[in-house]
PDB file of C-alpha atoms and ligand atoms in Angstrom:
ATOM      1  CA  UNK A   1     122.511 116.982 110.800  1.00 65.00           C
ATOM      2  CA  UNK A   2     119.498 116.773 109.071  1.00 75.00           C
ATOM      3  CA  UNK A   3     116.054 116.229 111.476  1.00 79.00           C
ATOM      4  CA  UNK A   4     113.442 113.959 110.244  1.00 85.00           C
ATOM      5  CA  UNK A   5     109.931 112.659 111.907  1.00 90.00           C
ATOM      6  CA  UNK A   6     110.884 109.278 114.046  1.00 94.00           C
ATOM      7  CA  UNK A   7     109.003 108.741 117.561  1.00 95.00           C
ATOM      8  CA  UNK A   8     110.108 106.564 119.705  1.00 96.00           C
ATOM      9  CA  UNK A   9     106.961 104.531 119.134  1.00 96.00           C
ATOM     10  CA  UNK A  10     107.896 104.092 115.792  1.00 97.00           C
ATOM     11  CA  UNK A  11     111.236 103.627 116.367  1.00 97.00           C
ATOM     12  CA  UNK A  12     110.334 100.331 118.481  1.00 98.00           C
ATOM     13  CA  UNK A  13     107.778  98.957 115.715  1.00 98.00           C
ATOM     14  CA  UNK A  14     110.809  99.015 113.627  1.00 98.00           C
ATOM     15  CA  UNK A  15     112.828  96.825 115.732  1.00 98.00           C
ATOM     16  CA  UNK A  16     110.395  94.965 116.231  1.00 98.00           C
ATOM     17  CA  UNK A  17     110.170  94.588 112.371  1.00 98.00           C
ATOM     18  CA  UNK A  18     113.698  93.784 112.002  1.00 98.00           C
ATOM     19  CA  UNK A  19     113.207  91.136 115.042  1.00 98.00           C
ATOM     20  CA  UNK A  20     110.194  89.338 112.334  1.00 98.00           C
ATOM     21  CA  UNK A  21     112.185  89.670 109.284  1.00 98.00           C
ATOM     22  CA  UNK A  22     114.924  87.720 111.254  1.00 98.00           C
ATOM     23  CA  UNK A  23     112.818  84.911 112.382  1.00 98.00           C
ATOM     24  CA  UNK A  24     111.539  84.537 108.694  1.00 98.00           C
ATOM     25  CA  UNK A  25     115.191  83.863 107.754  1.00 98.00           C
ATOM     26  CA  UNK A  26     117.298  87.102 106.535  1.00 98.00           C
ATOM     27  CA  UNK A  27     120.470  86.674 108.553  1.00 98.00           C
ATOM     28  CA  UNK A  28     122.670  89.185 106.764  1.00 98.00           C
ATOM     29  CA  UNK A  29     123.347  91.437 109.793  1.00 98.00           C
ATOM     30  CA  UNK A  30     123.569  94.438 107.537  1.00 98.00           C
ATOM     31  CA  UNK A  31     120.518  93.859 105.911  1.00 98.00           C
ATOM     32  CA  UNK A  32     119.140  93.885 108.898  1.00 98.00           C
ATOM     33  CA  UNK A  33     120.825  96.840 110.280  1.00 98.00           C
ATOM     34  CA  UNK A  34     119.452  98.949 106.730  1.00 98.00           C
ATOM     35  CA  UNK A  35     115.763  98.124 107.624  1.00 98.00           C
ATOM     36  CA  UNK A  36     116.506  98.882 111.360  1.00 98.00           C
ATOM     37  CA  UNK A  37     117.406 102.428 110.203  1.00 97.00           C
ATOM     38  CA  UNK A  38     115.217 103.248 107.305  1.00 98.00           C
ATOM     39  CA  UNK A  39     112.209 105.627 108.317  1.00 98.00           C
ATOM     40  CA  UNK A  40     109.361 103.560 106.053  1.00 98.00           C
ATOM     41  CA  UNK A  41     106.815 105.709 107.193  1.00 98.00           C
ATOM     42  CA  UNK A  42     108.139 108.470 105.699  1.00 97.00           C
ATOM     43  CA  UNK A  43     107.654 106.072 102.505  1.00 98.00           C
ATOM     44  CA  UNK A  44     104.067 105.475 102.814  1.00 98.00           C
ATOM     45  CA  UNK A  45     101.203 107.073 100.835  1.00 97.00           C
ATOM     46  CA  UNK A  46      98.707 109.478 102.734  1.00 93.00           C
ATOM     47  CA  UNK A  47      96.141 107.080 104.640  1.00 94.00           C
ATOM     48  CA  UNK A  48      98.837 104.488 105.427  1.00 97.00           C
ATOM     49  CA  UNK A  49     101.982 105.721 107.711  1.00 92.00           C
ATOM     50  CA  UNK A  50     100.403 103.600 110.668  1.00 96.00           C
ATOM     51  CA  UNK A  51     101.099 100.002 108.851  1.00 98.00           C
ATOM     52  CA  UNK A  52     105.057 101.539 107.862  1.00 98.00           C
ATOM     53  CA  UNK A  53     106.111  98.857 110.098  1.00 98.00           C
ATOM     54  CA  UNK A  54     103.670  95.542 109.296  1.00 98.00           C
ATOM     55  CA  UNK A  55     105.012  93.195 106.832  1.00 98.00           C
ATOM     56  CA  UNK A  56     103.302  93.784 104.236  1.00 98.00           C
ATOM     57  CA  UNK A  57     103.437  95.482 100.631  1.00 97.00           C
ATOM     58  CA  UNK A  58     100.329  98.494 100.719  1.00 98.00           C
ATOM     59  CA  UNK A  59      98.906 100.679  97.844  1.00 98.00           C
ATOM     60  CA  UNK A  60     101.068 103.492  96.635  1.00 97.00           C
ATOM     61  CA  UNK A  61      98.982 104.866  93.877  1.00 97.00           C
ATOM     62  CA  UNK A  62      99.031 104.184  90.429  1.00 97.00           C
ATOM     63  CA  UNK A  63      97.974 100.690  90.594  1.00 96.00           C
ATOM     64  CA  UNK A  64     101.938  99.796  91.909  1.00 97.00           C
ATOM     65  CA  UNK A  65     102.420  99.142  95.801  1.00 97.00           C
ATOM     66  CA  UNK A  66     105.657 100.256  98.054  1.00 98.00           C
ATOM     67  CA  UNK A  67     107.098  96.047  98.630  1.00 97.00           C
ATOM     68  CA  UNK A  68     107.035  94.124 101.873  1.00 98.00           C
ATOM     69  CA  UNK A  69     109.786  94.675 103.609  1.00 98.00           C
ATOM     70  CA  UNK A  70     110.962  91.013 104.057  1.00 98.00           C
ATOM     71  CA  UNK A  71     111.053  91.023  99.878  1.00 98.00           C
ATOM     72  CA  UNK A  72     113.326  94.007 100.504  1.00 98.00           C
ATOM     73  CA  UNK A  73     115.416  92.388 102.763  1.00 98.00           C
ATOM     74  CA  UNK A  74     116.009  89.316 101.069  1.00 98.00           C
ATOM     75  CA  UNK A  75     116.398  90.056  97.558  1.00 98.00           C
ATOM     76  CA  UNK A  76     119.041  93.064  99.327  1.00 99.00           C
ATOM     77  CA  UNK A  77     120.534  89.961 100.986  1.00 98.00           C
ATOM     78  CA  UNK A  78     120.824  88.360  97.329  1.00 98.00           C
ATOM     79  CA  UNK A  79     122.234  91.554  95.818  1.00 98.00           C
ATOM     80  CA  UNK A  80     125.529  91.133  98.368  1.00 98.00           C
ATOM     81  CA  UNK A  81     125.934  94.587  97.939  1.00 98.00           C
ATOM     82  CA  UNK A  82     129.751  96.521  99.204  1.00 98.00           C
ATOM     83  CA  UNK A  83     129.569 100.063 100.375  1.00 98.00           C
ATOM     84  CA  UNK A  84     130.706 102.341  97.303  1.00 98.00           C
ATOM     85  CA  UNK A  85     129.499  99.809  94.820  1.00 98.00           C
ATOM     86  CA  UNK A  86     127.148 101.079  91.811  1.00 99.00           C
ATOM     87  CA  UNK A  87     123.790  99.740  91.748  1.00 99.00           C
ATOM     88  CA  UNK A  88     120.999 100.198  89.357  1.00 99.00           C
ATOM     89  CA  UNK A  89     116.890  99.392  90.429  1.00 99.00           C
ATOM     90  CA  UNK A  90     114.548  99.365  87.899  1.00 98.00           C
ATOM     91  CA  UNK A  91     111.440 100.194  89.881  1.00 98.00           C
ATOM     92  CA  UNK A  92     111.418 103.109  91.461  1.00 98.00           C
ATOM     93  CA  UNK A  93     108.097 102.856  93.369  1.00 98.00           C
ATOM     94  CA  UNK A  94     107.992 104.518  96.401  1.00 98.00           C
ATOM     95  CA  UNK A  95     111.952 104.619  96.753  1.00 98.00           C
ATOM     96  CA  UNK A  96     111.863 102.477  99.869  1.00 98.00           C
ATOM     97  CA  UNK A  97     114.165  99.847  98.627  1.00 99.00           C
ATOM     98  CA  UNK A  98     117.018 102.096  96.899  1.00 99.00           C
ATOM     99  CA  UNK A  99     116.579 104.126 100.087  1.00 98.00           C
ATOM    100  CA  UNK A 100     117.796 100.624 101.765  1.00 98.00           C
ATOM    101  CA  UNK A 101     120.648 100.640  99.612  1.00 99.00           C
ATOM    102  CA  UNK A 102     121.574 103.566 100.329  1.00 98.00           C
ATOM    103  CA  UNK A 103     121.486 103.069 103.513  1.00 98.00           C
ATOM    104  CA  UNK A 104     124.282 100.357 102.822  1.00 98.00           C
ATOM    105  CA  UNK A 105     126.867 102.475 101.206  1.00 98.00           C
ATOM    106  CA  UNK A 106     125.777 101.848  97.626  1.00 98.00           C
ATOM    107  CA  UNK A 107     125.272 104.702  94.915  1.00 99.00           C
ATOM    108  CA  UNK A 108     121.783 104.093  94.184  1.00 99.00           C
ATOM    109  CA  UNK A 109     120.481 104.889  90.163  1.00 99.00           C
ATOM    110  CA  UNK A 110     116.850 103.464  90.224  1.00 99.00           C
ATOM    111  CA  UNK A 111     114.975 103.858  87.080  1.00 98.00           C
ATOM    112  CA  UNK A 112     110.339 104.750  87.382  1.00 98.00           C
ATOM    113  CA  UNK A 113     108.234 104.351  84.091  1.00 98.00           C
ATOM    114  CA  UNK A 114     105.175 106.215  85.483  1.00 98.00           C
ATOM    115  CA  UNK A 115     105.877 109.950  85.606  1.00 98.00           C
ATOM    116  CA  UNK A 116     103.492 110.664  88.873  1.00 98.00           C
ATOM    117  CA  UNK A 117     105.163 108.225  90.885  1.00 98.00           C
ATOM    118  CA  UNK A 118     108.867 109.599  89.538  1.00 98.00           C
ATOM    119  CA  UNK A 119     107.532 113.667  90.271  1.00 98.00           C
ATOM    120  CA  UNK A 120     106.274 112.641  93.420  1.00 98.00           C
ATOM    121  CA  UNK A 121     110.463 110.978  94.207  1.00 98.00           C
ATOM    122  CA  UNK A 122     111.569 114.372  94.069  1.00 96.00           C
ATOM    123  CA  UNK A 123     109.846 116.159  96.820  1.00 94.00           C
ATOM    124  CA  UNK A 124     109.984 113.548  99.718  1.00 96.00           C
ATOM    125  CA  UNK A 125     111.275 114.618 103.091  1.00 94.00           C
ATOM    126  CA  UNK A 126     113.794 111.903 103.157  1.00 97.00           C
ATOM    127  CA  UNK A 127     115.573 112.500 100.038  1.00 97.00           C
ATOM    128  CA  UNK A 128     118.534 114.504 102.234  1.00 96.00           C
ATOM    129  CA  UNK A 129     119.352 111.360 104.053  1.00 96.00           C
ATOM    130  CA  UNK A 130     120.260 109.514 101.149  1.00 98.00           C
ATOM    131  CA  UNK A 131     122.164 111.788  98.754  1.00 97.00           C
ATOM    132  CA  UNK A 132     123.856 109.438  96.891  1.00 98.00           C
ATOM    133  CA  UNK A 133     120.546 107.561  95.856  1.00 98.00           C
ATOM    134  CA  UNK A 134     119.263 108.955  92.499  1.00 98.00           C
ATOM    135  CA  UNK A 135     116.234 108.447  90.641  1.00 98.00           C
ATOM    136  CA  UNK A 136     115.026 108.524  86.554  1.00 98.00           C
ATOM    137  CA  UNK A 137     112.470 108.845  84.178  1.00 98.00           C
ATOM    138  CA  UNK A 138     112.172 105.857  81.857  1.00 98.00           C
ATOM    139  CA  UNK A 139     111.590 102.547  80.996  1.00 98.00           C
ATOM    140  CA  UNK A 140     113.800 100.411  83.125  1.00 98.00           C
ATOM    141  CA  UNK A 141     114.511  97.762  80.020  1.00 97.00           C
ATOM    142  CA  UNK A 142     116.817 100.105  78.660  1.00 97.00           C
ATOM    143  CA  UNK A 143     118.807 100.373  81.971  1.00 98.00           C
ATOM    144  CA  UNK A 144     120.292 103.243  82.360  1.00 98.00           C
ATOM    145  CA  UNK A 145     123.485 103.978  79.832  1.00 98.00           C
ATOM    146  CA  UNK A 146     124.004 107.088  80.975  1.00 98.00           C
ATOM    147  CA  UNK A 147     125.522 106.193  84.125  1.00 98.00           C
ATOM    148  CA  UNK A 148     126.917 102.685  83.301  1.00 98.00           C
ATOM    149  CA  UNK A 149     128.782  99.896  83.907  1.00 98.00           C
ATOM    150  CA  UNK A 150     126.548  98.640  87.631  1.00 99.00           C
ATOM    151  CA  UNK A 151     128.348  96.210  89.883  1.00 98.00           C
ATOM    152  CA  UNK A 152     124.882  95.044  90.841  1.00 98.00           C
ATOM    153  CA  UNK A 153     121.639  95.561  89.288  1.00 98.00           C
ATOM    154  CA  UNK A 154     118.041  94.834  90.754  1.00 98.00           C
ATOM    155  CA  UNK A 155     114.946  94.591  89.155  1.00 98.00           C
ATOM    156  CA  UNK A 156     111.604  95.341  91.888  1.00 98.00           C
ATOM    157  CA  UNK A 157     108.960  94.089  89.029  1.00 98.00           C
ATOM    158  CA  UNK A 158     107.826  90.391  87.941  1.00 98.00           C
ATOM    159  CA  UNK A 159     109.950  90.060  84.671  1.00 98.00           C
ATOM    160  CA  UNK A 160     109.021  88.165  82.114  1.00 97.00           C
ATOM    161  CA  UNK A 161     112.604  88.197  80.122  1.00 93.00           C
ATOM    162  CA  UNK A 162     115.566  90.576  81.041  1.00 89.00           C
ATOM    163  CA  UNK A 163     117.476  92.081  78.073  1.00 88.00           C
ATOM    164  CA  UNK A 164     120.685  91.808  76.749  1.00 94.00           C
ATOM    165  CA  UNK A 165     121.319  95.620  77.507  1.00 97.00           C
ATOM    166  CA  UNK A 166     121.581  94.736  81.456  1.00 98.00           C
ATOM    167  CA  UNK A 167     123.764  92.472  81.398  1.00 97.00           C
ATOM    168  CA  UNK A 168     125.924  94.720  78.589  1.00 97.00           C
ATOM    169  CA  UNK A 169     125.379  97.329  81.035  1.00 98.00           C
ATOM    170  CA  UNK A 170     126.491  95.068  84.847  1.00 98.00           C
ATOM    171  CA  UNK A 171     130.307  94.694  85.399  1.00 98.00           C
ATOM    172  CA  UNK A 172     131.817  91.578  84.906  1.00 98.00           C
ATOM    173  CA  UNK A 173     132.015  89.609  88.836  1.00 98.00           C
ATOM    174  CA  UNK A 174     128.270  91.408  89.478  1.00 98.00           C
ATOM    175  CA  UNK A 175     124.804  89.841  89.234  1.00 98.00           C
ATOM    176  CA  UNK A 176     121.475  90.827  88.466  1.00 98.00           C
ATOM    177  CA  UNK A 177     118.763  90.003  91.018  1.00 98.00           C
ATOM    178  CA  UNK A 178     115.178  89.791  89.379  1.00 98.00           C
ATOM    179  CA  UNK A 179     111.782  88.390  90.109  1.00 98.00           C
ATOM    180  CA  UNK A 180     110.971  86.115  87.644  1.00 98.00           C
ATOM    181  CA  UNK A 181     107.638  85.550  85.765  1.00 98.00           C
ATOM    182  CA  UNK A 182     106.913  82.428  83.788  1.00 95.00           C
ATOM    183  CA  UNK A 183     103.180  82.647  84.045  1.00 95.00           C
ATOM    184  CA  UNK A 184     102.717  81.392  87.546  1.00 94.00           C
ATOM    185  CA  UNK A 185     100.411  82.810  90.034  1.00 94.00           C
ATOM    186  CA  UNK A 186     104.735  83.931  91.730  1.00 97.00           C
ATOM    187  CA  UNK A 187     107.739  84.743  90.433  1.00 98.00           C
ATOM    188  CA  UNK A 188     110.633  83.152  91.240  1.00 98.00           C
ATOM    189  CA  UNK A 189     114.029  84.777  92.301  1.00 98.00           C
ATOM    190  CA  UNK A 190     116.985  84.458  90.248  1.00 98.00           C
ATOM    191  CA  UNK A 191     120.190  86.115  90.687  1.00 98.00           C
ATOM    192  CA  UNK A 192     122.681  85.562  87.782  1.00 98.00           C
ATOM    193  CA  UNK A 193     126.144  85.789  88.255  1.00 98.00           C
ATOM    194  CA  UNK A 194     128.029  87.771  85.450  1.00 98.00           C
ATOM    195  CA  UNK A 195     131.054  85.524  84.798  1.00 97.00           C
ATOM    196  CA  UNK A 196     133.904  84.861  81.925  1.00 92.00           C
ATOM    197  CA  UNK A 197     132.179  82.236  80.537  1.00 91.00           C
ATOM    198  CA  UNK A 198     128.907  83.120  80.447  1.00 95.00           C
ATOM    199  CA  UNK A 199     126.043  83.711  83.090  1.00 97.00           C
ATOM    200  CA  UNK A 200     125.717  81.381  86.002  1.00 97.00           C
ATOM    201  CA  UNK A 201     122.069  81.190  86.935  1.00 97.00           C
ATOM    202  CA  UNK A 202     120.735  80.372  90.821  1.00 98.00           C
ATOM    203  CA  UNK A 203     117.625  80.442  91.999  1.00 98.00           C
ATOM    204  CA  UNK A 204     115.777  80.975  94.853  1.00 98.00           C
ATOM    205  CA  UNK A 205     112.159  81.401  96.567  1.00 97.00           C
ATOM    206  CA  UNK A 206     108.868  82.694  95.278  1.00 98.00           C
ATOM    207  CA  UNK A 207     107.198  85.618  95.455  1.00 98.00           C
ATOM    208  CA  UNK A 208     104.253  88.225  94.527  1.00 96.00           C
ATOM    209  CA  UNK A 209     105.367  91.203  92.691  1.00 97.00           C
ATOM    210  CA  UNK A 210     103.409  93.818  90.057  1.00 96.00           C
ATOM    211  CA  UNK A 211     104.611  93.308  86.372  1.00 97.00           C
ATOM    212  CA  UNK A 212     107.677  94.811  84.466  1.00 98.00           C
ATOM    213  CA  UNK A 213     106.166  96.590  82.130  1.00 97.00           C
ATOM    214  CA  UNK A 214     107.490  98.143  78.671  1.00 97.00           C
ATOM    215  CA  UNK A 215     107.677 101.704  78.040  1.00 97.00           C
ATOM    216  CA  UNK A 216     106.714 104.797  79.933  1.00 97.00           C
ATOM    217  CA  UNK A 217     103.483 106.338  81.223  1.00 95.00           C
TER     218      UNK A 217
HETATM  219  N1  SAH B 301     111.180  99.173  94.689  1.00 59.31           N
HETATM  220  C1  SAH B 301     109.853  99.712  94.907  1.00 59.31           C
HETATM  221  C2  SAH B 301     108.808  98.702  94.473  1.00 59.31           C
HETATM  222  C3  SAH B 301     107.757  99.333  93.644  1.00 59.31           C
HETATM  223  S1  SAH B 301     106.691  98.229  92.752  1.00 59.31           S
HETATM  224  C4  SAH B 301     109.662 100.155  96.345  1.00 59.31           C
HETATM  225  O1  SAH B 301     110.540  99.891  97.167  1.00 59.31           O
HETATM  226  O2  SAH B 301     108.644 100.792  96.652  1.00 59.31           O
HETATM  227  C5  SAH B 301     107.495  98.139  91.160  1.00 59.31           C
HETATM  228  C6  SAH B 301     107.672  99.438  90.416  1.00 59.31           C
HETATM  229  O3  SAH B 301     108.260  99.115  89.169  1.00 59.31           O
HETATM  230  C7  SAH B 301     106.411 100.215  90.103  1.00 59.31           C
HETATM  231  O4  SAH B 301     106.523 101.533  90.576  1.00 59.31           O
HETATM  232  C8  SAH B 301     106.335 100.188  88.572  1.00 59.31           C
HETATM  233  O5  SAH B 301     105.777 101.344  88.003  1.00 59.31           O
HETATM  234  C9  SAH B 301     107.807 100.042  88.214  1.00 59.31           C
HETATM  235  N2  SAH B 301     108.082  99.503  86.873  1.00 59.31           N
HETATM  236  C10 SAH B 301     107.444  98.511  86.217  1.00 59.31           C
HETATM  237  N3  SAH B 301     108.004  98.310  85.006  1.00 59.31           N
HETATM  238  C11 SAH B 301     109.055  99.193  84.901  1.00 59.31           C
HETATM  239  C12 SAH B 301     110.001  99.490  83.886  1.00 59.31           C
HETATM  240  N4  SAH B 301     110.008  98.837  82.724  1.00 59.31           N
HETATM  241  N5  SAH B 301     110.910 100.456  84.129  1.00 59.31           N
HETATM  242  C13 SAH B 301     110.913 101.145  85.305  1.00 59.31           C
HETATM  243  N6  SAH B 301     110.031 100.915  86.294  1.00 59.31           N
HETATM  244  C14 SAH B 301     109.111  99.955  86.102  1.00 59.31           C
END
């Protein structure tokens, strides 16, 4: 068993979190269930563990932010994600949302281009509760070959394109979830659908992320 800062006080802002990100529409019980369990103040930068549990994206150096936790939950919801299945994040950030995952049974491989935010991965007191959620160094473009074929793959950045390379790298039957950037003020989700005959394309609502960005820093 492995002990890890939780009051009771935050305990209850976090159901009461799950209770808000219900009424905004996630419905996928064990969505719900992975946000209900997830410590996010242990996710928070220094100066902001008392708004873990407002809706909200906040500052988590570098220019990048840790994502509101309704974006979390629904573009988890898109990702329709089985316990044991493969996943690959590009966007490391604060780890929050491949923490979520992991949470859900998934092997977690989430890919940070900015080296302080990637050192800082390694040291945080909740890496023991998610052992099978494991972070790299690079630029997420590339995906990660290393540890390919992904049933699922998620992108946490406003993309302007996504690259031949994750798709090469996603199994055929999974989908890619990304944020998508045409120039507007929001970025649209899409999740595309890896099929026989080509890629099936939905999309959904809009949102406010920080860019995709090439190569590492
Ligand atoms: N999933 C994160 C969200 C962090 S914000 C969380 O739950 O906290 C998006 C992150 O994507 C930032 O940390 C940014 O540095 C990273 N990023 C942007 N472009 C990237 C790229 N090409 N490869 C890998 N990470 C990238």
């Amino acid at each position: 068993m492995y002990y890890f800062p939780d009051s009771p006080r935050q305990q209850k802002q976090r159901r009461t979190l799950v209770a808000e990100i219900r009424r905004k529409g996630i419905a996928d019980e064990r969505v719900l269930e992975a946000i209900g369990r997830v410590p996010r103040h242990l996710f928070m930068s220094a100066g902001y563990s008392e708004d873990a549990y407002v809706d909200s994206a906040f500052p988590i150096g570098e220019g990048q932010t840790i994502s509101q936790p309704y974006t979390v939950a629904y573009q988890t919801a898109l990702l329709q994600v089985e316990p044991g299945q493969r996943v690959l994040e590009i966007g490391s950030g604060s780890g929050y949302q491949a923490a979520v995952l992991g949470a859900m049974g998934a092997a977690v491989y989430s890919v940070e281009r900015i080296a302080a935010l990637y050192h800082r991965l390694a040291t945080q007191p909740w890496r023991p509760l998610y052992p099978d959620v494991h972070f790299y160094y690079g630029d997420g473009n590339e995906g990660l070959p290393q540890e390919a074929p992904f049933d699922r793959v998620l992108i946490t950045a406003a993309a302007p394109d996504w690259s031949d390379v994750l798709l090469e790298q996603l199994l055929p039957g999974g989908c890619l979830v990304l944020p998508f950037d045409n120039g507007g003020a929001h970025q649209q989700m899409l999740r595309l659908w890896k099929e026989e005959g080509g890629v099936r394309r939905e999309a959904f609502g809009f949102f406010s992320f920080v860019p995709l960005r090439r190569g590492v820093e």
